[in-house]
Amino acid sequence: MIHRRRGFTLIEVLVVIIIVAVLASTVALGFLGADREQNLRTEAERLTALIELARVQALSRNEEWGVAVTPQRYTFMVYEADRNRWVAEEGAPFRPRSVPDVALAVTVDAIEVPDEEKNGTRPAILILSSGEQTPFKIELIPAWQTRSWIVESDGLSRTQAQRAP
């Protein structure tokens, strides 16, 4: 009787290792891209929720609120009527937020915000104590190749986030 040895040759093992390595790197790269996409979506949804929360705060406190948007960050502000000035909210959850690798572009009433208002000292979006707000569109434009997210409201209905077409 002839005994045959069972097992794999070195070449077969190397081919399987190469295939597994290629598949693993493809999956890992897919997850890295998905992570950035998920962070972008999360930021759009966070901004939407914060604007709605600011709207509730304006109603309940009978205050005028605003959102100042620069290309790198957004800041929630409260109007101090006795001092006739806008003051940035520093406490959670309304602290000023920077958005890494994302540019913000704001359009109010279908008009792009002028450069003098882009410095973040005055809000481009007003949230009134009556519950109304300035109709706006904020576009979150990522630094990588993908579609942007748009956070918008017509001024009366709820703020919504959606993927740009």
mmCIF file of C-alpha atoms in Angstrom:
data_model
loop_
_atom_site.group_PDB
_atom_site.id
_atom_site.type_symbol
_atom_site.label_atom_id
_atom_site.label_comp_id
_atom_site.label_asym_id
_atom_site.label_seq_id
_atom_site.Cartn_x
_atom_site.Cartn_y
_atom_site.Cartn_z
ATOM 1 C CA MET A 1 0.000 0.000 0.000
ATOM 2 C CA ILE A 2 1.174 3.463 -0.857
ATOM 3 C CA HIS A 3 0.685 6.161 1.767
ATOM 4 C CA ARG A 4 -0.018 9.630 0.449
ATOM 5 C CA ARG A 5 0.658 12.600 2.624
ATOM 6 C CA ARG A 6 -2.253 14.885 3.078
ATOM 7 C CA GLY A 7 -1.773 18.628 3.378
ATOM 8 C CA PHE A 8 -1.219 21.784 1.394
ATOM 9 C CA THR A 9 1.785 22.820 -0.562
ATOM 10 C CA LEU A 10 3.596 26.021 0.270
ATOM 11 C CA ILE A 11 2.278 27.688 -2.877
ATOM 12 C CA GLU A 12 -1.327 26.877 -1.994
ATOM 13 C CA VAL A 13 -0.905 28.324 1.497
ATOM 14 C CA LEU A 14 0.690 31.519 0.106
ATOM 15 C CA VAL A 15 -2.132 31.983 -2.417
ATOM 16 C CA VAL A 16 -4.734 31.669 0.347
ATOM 17 C CA ILE A 17 -2.824 34.148 2.549
ATOM 18 C CA ILE A 18 -2.652 36.679 -0.292
ATOM 19 C CA ILE A 19 -6.379 36.336 -1.005
ATOM 20 C CA VAL A 20 -7.246 36.815 2.672
ATOM 21 C CA ALA A 21 -4.934 39.862 2.892
ATOM 22 C CA VAL A 22 -6.530 41.499 -0.160
ATOM 23 C CA LEU A 23 -10.038 40.899 1.185
ATOM 24 C CA ALA A 24 -9.102 42.192 4.637
ATOM 25 C CA SER A 25 -7.574 45.382 3.229
ATOM 26 C CA THR A 26 -10.646 45.981 1.044
ATOM 27 C CA VAL A 27 -12.953 45.630 4.034
ATOM 28 C CA ALA A 28 -10.747 47.863 6.214
ATOM 29 C CA LEU A 29 -10.622 50.616 3.583
ATOM 30 C CA GLY A 30 -14.385 50.362 3.173
ATOM 31 C CA PHE A 31 -14.886 50.870 6.887
ATOM 32 C CA LEU A 32 -12.592 53.909 6.950
ATOM 33 C CA GLY A 33 -14.589 55.584 4.190
ATOM 34 C CA ALA A 34 -17.841 54.632 5.873
ATOM 35 C CA ASP A 35 -16.609 56.141 9.131
ATOM 36 C CA ARG A 36 -16.114 59.564 7.520
ATOM 37 C CA GLU A 37 -19.521 59.314 5.859
ATOM 38 C CA GLN A 38 -21.128 58.386 9.175
ATOM 39 C CA ASN A 39 -19.435 61.323 10.926
ATOM 40 C CA LEU A 40 -20.723 63.692 8.231
ATOM 41 C CA ARG A 41 -24.259 62.365 8.604
ATOM 42 C CA THR A 42 -24.020 62.562 12.394
ATOM 43 C CA GLU A 43 -22.897 66.201 12.225
ATOM 44 C CA ALA A 44 -25.799 67.113 9.928
ATOM 45 C CA GLU A 45 -28.268 65.386 12.236
ATOM 46 C CA ARG A 46 -26.653 67.010 15.309
ATOM 47 C CA LEU A 47 -26.971 70.479 13.773
ATOM 48 C CA THR A 48 -30.612 69.754 12.930
ATOM 49 C CA ALA A 49 -31.391 68.603 16.468
ATOM 50 C CA LEU A 50 -29.572 71.572 18.027
ATOM 51 C CA ILE A 51 -31.486 74.076 15.903
ATOM 52 C CA GLU A 52 -34.758 72.449 16.936
ATOM 53 C CA LEU A 53 -33.643 72.473 20.583
ATOM 54 C CA ALA A 54 -32.715 76.161 20.300
ATOM 55 C CA ARG A 55 -36.175 76.780 18.890
ATOM 56 C CA VAL A 56 -37.712 75.121 21.958
ATOM 57 C CA GLN A 57 -35.444 77.159 24.242
ATOM 58 C CA ALA A 58 -36.437 80.406 22.512
ATOM 59 C CA LEU A 59 -40.115 79.565 22.981
ATOM 60 C CA SER A 60 -39.847 78.430 26.585
ATOM 61 C CA ARG A 61 -37.533 81.246 27.753
ATOM 62 C CA ASN A 62 -39.173 83.936 25.614
ATOM 63 C CA GLU A 63 -35.748 84.848 24.154
ATOM 64 C CA GLU A 64 -34.435 85.537 20.710
ATOM 65 C CA TRP A 65 -31.814 83.023 19.604
ATOM 66 C CA GLY A 66 -29.598 82.861 16.556
ATOM 67 C CA VAL A 67 -27.097 80.680 14.753
ATOM 68 C CA ALA A 68 -23.877 82.216 13.446
ATOM 69 C CA VAL A 69 -22.264 80.119 10.735
ATOM 70 C CA THR A 70 -18.722 80.524 9.420
ATOM 71 C CA PRO A 71 -17.066 78.217 6.893
ATOM 72 C CA GLN A 72 -15.366 76.313 9.746
ATOM 73 C CA ARG A 73 -17.872 76.399 12.666
ATOM 74 C CA TYR A 74 -21.303 77.246 13.950
ATOM 75 C CA THR A 75 -22.241 79.048 17.146
ATOM 76 C CA PHE A 76 -25.573 79.455 18.918
ATOM 77 C CA MET A 77 -26.240 82.939 20.270
ATOM 78 C CA VAL A 78 -28.784 84.604 22.547
ATOM 79 C CA TYR A 79 -29.853 88.216 22.197
ATOM 80 C CA GLU A 80 -29.432 90.327 25.326
ATOM 81 C CA ALA A 81 -32.027 93.049 24.877
ATOM 82 C CA ASP A 82 -30.843 95.142 27.826
ATOM 83 C CA ARG A 83 -27.333 95.360 26.347
ATOM 84 C CA ASN A 84 -28.472 95.303 22.713
ATOM 85 C CA ARG A 85 -25.990 92.583 21.719
ATOM 86 C CA TRP A 86 -25.680 88.947 20.732
ATOM 87 C CA VAL A 87 -23.834 86.645 23.141
ATOM 88 C CA ALA A 88 -22.516 83.215 22.239
ATOM 89 C CA GLU A 89 -23.893 80.306 24.242
ATOM 90 C CA GLU A 90 -20.935 78.493 25.778
ATOM 91 C CA GLY A 91 -22.653 75.749 27.748
ATOM 92 C CA ALA A 92 -23.604 72.292 26.617
ATOM 93 C CA PRO A 93 -25.253 71.388 24.336
ATOM 94 C CA PHE A 94 -25.015 74.749 22.539
ATOM 95 C CA ARG A 95 -21.255 75.257 22.751
ATOM 96 C CA PRO A 96 -19.586 76.502 19.540
ATOM 97 C CA ARG A 97 -18.671 73.577 17.304
ATOM 98 C CA SER A 98 -15.981 73.186 14.675
ATOM 99 C CA VAL A 99 -16.535 70.650 11.955
ATOM 100 C CA PRO A 100 -13.232 69.081 10.824
ATOM 101 C CA ASP A 101 -12.805 68.361 7.101
ATOM 102 C CA VAL A 102 -16.184 69.955 6.343
ATOM 103 C CA ALA A 103 -16.957 73.435 5.017
ATOM 104 C CA LEU A 104 -20.228 75.125 5.970
ATOM 105 C CA ALA A 105 -22.113 77.319 3.509
ATOM 106 C CA VAL A 106 -25.256 79.133 4.654
ATOM 107 C CA THR A 107 -28.008 80.618 2.527
ATOM 108 C CA VAL A 108 -30.753 82.671 4.176
ATOM 109 C CA ASP A 109 -34.006 83.459 2.362
ATOM 110 C CA ALA A 110 -32.352 82.142 -0.822
ATOM 111 C CA ILE A 111 -29.612 84.812 -0.504
ATOM 112 C CA GLU A 112 -26.048 83.876 0.373
ATOM 113 C CA VAL A 113 -24.903 85.449 3.620
ATOM 114 C CA PRO A 114 -22.648 88.510 3.042
ATOM 115 C CA ASP A 115 -18.983 88.344 4.037
ATOM 116 C CA GLU A 116 -19.364 90.767 6.952
ATOM 117 C CA GLU A 117 -21.755 88.319 8.629
ATOM 118 C CA LYS A 118 -19.495 85.313 8.041
ATOM 119 C CA ASN A 119 -17.162 86.290 10.881
ATOM 120 C CA GLY A 120 -19.537 84.735 13.423
ATOM 121 C CA THR A 121 -20.218 87.842 15.542
ATOM 122 C CA ARG A 122 -23.849 88.128 14.398
ATOM 123 C CA PRO A 123 -26.234 85.278 13.675
ATOM 124 C CA ALA A 124 -27.287 84.672 10.109
ATOM 125 C CA ILE A 125 -30.260 82.595 11.255
ATOM 126 C CA LEU A 126 -32.708 84.089 13.742
ATOM 127 C CA ILE A 127 -34.856 81.902 15.983
ATOM 128 C CA LEU A 128 -37.619 84.041 17.429
ATOM 129 C CA SER A 129 -39.472 83.604 20.716
ATOM 130 C CA SER A 130 -42.650 83.137 18.679
ATOM 131 C CA GLY A 131 -41.274 79.867 17.280
ATOM 132 C CA GLU A 132 -40.589 81.260 13.833
ATOM 133 C CA GLN A 133 -37.126 81.292 12.354
ATOM 134 C CA THR A 134 -35.352 82.640 9.341
ATOM 135 C CA PRO A 135 -35.779 80.345 6.320
ATOM 136 C CA PHE A 136 -32.310 78.937 5.700
ATOM 137 C CA LYS A 137 -30.185 76.259 4.126
ATOM 138 C CA ILE A 138 -26.834 75.166 5.567
ATOM 139 C CA GLU A 139 -24.743 72.934 3.337
ATOM 140 C CA LEU A 140 -22.117 70.693 4.929
ATOM 141 C CA ILE A 141 -19.525 70.227 2.187
ATOM 142 C CA PRO A 142 -16.980 67.473 2.903
ATOM 143 C CA ALA A 143 -13.320 67.802 1.923
ATOM 144 C CA TRP A 144 -13.434 64.404 0.179
ATOM 145 C CA GLN A 145 -15.377 63.373 -2.922
ATOM 146 C CA THR A 146 -18.938 62.664 -1.836
ATOM 147 C CA ARG A 147 -22.303 64.357 -1.806
ATOM 148 C CA SER A 148 -22.852 67.014 0.815
ATOM 149 C CA TRP A 149 -25.594 67.171 3.441
ATOM 150 C CA ILE A 150 -28.151 69.971 3.626
ATOM 151 C CA VAL A 151 -29.808 71.189 6.812
ATOM 152 C CA GLU A 152 -32.767 73.437 6.013
ATOM 153 C CA SER A 153 -36.044 74.928 7.145
ATOM 154 C CA ASP A 154 -38.684 77.093 5.508
ATOM 155 C CA GLY A 155 -38.973 79.089 8.739
ATOM 156 C CA LEU A 156 -42.174 77.524 10.025
ATOM 157 C CA SER A 157 -41.775 73.771 9.755
ATOM 158 C CA ARG A 158 -39.218 71.587 11.502
ATOM 159 C CA THR A 159 -35.587 71.704 10.486
ATOM 160 C CA GLN A 160 -34.561 68.721 8.360
ATOM 161 C CA ALA A 161 -31.293 67.158 7.242
ATOM 162 C CA GLN A 162 -31.011 65.370 3.928
ATOM 163 C CA ARG A 163 -28.390 64.264 1.468
ATOM 164 C CA ALA A 164 -27.813 66.683 -1.404
ATOM 165 C CA PRO A 165 -29.131 65.382 -4.744
#
